[in-house]
CSV table of C-alpha atoms in Angstrom, one decimal:
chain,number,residue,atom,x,y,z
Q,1,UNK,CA,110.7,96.4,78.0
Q,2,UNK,CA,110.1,93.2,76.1
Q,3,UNK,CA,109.7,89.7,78.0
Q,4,UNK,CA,107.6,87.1,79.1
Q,5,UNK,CA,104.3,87.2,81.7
Q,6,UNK,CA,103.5,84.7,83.5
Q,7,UNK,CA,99.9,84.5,85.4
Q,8,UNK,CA,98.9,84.0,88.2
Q,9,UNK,CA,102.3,84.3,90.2
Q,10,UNK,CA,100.3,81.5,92.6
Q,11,UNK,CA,97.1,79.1,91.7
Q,12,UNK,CA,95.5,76.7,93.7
Q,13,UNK,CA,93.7,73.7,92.3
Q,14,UNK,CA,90.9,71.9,94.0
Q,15,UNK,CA,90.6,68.1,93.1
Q,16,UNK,CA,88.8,67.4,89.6
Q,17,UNK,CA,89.4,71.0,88.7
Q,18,UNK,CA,91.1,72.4,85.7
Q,19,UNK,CA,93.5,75.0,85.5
Q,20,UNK,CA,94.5,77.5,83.0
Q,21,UNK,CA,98.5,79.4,83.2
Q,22,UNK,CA,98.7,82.0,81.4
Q,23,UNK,CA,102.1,83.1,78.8
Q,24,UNK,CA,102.8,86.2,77.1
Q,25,UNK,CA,105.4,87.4,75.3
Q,26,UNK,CA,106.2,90.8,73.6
Q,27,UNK,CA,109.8,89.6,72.7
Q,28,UNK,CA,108.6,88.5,68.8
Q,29,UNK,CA,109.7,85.2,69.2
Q,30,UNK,CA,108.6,81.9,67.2
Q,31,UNK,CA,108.8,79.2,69.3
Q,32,UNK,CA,107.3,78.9,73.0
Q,33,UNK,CA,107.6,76.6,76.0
Q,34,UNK,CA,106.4,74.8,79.0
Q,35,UNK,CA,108.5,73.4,81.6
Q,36,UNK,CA,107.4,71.9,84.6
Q,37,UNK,CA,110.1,72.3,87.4
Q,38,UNK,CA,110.3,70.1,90.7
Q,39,UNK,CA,112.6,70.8,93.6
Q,40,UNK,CA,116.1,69.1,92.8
Q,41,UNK,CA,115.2,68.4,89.4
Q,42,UNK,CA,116.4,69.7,85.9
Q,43,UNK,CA,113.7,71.5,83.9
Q,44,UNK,CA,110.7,69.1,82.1
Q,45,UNK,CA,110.1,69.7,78.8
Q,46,UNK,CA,105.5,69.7,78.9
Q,47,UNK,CA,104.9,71.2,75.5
Q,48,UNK,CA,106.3,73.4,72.6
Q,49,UNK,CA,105.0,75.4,69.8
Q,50,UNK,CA,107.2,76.7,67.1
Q,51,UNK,CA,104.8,78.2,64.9
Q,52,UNK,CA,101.1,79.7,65.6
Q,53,UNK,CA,98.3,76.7,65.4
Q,54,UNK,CA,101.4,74.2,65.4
Q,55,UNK,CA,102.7,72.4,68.8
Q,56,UNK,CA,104.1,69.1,70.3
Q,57,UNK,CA,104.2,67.5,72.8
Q,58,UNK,CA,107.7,67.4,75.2
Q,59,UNK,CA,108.8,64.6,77.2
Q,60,UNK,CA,105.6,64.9,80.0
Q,61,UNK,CA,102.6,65.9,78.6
Q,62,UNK,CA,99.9,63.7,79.5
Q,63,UNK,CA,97.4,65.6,82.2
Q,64,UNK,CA,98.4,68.9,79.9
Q,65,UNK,CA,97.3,70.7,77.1
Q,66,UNK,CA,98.0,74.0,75.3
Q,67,UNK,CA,96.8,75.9,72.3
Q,68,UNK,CA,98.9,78.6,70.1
Q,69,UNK,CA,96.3,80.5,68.5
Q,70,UNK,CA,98.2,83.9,68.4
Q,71,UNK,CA,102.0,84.4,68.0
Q,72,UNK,CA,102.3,86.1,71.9
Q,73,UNK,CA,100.2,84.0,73.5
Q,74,UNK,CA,100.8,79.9,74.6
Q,75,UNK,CA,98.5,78.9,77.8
Q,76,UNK,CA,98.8,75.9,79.5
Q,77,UNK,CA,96.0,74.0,81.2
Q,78,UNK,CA,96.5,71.9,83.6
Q,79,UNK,CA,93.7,69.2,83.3
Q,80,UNK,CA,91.8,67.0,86.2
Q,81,UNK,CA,94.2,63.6,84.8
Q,82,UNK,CA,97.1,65.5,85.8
Q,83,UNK,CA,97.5,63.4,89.2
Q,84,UNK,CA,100.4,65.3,90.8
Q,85,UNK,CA,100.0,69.0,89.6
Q,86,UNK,CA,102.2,70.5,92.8
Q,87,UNK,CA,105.3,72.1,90.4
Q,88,UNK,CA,106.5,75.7,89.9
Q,89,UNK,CA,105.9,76.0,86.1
Q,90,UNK,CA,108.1,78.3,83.6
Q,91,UNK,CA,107.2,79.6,80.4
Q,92,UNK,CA,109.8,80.2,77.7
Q,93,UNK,CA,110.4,81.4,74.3
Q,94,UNK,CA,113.2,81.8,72.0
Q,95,UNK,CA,113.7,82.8,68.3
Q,96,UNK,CA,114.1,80.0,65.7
Q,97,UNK,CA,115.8,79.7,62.6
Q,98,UNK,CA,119.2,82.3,62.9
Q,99,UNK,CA,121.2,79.3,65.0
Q,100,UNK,CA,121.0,78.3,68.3
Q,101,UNK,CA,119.8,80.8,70.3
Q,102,UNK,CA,119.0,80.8,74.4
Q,103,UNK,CA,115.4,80.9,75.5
Q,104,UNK,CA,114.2,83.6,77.7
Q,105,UNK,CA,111.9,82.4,80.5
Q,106,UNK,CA,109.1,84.3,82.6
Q,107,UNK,CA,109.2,84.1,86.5
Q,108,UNK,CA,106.5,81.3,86.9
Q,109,UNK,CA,103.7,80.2,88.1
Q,110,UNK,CA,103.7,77.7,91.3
Q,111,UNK,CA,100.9,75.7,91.6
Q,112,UNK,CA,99.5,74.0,94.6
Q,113,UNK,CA,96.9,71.6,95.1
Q,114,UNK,CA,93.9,72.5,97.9
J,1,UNK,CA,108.4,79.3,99.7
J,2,UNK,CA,109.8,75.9,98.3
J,3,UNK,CA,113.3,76.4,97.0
J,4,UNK,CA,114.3,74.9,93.7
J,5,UNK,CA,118.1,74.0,95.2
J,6,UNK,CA,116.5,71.8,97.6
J,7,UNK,CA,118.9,68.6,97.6
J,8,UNK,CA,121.3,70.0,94.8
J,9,UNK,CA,124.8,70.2,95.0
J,10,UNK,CA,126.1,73.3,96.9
J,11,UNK,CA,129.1,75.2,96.4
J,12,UNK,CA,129.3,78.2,99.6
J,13,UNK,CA,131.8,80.6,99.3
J,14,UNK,CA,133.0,84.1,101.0
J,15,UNK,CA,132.0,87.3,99.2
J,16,UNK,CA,135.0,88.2,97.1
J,17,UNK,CA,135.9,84.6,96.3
J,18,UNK,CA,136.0,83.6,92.8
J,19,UNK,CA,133.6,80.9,92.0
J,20,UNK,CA,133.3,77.8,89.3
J,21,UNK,CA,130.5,75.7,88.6
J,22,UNK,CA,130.6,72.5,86.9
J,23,UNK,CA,128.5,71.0,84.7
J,24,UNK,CA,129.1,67.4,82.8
J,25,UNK,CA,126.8,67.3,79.5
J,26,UNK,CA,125.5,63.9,77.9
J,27,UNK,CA,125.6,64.5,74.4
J,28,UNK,CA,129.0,64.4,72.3
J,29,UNK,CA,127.3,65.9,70.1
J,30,UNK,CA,125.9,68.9,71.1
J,31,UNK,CA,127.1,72.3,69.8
J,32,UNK,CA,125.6,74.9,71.8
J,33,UNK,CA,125.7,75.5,75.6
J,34,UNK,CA,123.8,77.7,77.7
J,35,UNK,CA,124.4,78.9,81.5
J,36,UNK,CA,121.5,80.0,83.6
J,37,UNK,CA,121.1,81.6,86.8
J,38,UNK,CA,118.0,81.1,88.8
J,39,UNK,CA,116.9,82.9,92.2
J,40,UNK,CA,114.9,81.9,94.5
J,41,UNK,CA,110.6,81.8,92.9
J,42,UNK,CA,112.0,83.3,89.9
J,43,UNK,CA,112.8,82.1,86.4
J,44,UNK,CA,116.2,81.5,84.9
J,45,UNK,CA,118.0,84.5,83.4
J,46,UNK,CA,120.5,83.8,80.9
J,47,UNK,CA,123.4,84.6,81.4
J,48,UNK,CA,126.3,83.6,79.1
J,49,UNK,CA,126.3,80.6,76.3
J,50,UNK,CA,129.1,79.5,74.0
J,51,UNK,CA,129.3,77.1,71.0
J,52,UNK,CA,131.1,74.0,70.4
J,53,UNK,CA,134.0,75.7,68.0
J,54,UNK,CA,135.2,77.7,71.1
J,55,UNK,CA,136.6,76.8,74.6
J,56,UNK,CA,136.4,80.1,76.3
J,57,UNK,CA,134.1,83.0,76.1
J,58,UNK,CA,134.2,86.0,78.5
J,59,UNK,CA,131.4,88.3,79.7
J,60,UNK,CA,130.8,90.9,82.8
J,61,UNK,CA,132.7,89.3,85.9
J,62,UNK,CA,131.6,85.4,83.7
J,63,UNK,CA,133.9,83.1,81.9
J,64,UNK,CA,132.4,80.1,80.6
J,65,UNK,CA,135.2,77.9,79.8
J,66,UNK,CA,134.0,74.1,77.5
J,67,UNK,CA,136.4,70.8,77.3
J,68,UNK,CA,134.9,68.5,74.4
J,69,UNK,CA,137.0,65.8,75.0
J,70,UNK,CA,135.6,64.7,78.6
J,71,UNK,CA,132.2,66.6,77.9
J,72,UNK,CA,132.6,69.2,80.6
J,73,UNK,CA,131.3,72.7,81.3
J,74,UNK,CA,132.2,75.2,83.7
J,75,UNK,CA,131.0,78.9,84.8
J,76,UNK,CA,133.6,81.1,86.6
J,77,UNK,CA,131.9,83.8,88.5
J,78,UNK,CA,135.0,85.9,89.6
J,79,UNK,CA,134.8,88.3,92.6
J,80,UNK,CA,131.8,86.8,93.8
J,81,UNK,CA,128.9,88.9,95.6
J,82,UNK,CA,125.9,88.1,98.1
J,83,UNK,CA,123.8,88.6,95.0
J,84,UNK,CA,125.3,86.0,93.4
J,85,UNK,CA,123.5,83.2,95.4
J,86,UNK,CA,121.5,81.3,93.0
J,87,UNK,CA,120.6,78.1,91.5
J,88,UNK,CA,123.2,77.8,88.4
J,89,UNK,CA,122.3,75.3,85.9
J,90,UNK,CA,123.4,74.3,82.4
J,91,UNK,CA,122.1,73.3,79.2
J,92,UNK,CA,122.7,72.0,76.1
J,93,UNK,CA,121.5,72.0,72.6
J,94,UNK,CA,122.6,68.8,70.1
J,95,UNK,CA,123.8,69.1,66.9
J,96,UNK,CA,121.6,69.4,63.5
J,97,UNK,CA,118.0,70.9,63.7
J,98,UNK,CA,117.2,70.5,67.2
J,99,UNK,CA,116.7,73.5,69.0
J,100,UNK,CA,115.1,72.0,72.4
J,101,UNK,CA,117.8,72.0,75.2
J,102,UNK,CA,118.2,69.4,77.8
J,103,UNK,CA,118.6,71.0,81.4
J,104,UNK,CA,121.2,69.9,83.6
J,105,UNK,CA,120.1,69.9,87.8
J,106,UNK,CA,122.1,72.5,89.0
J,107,UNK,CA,124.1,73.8,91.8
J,108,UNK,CA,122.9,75.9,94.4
J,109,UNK,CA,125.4,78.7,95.1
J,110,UNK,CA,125.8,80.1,98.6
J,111,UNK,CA,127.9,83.5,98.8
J,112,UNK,CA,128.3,84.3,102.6
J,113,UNK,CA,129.1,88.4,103.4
């Protein structure tokens, strides 16, 4: 069945440490995306990639970075300057360029700070 | 563990009930709308979208009806069942080449047996 992998299901970061979340999709979509997700809140655009190589920033990237350097695959790292870390974090992809289409998210990662 | 409907909006409901969520989108002009369904330490599933030249689309036991004029979305979930509780959230997709939606909150639904 095609979809998206999310892993770990649960990470725990010690102070100073970096992080790596892992994404994978077999759906043979374009463009991928992180969302950070607080409780209450709407979904946080972190970073996107529409094309392999290619990303940008979303709307609360700083303390994050990513790297596209295969079609399937879009980790996320979650870097020591990334004060408040605590969030469930979602994955997505969706196709691009046949109209608006929905994006198809994994089942997260939660990650807690030690 | 933590719940993502903590402090949303809940709509509780008896099993068999028909439900409707609401959902009021910012942008006048965007053209595509999207309904997801969330469970608990999951991700959202899709589950029905429409597009800004129709009012009403119909799927499986969904009817996702949109108003234009007062920017307003809503999901009907008719004959509603225990595995229907979820966080329900909306989202949106403006006009012209943007293809990055905006997320509405959400409603936490409650279906009681």
């Amino acid at each position: 069945d095609g979809g998206i992998t999310q892993s770990p299901k649960y990470l725990f970061r010690k102070e100073g440490q970096n992080v790596t979340l892992s994404c994978e999709q077999n759906l043979n979509h374009d463009a991928m995306y992180w969302y950070r997700q607080d409780p209450g809140q709407g979904l946080r655009l972190i970073y996107y990639s529409q094309i392999v190589n290619d990303f940008q920033k979303g709307d609360i990237a700083e303390g994050y970075s990513v790297s596209r350097e295969k079609k399937e695959s879009f980790p996320l790292t979650v870097t020591s300057a990334q004060k408040n870390p605590t969030a469930f974090y979602l994955c997505a992809s969706s196709i691009v360029g046949q109209g608006r289409q929905p994006q198809h998210f994994g089942d997260g990662t939660r990650l807690s700070i030690l | 563990g933590e719940s993502v409907g903590l402090h949303l909006p809940t709509l509780s409901v008896q099993e068999g009930d028909n439900s409707i969520i609401n959902c009021a989108y910012s942008n006048s002009a965007s053209d595509y709308f999207i309904w997801y369904k969330q469970e608990s330490g999951k991700g959202p599933q899709f589950i029905i979208d429409i597009r800004s030249n129709m009012d009403k689309r119909q799927g499986q036991r969904v009817t996702v009806l949109l108003n234009k004029t007062v920017k307003h979305l809503s999901l009907q979930i008719a004959a509603t069942q225990p595995g229907d509780s979820a966080v329900y959230f909306c989202a949106e997709i403006g006009a012209g080449g943007s293809y990055i939606p905006t997320f509405g909150r959400g409603t936490s639904l409650i279906v009681h047996p």
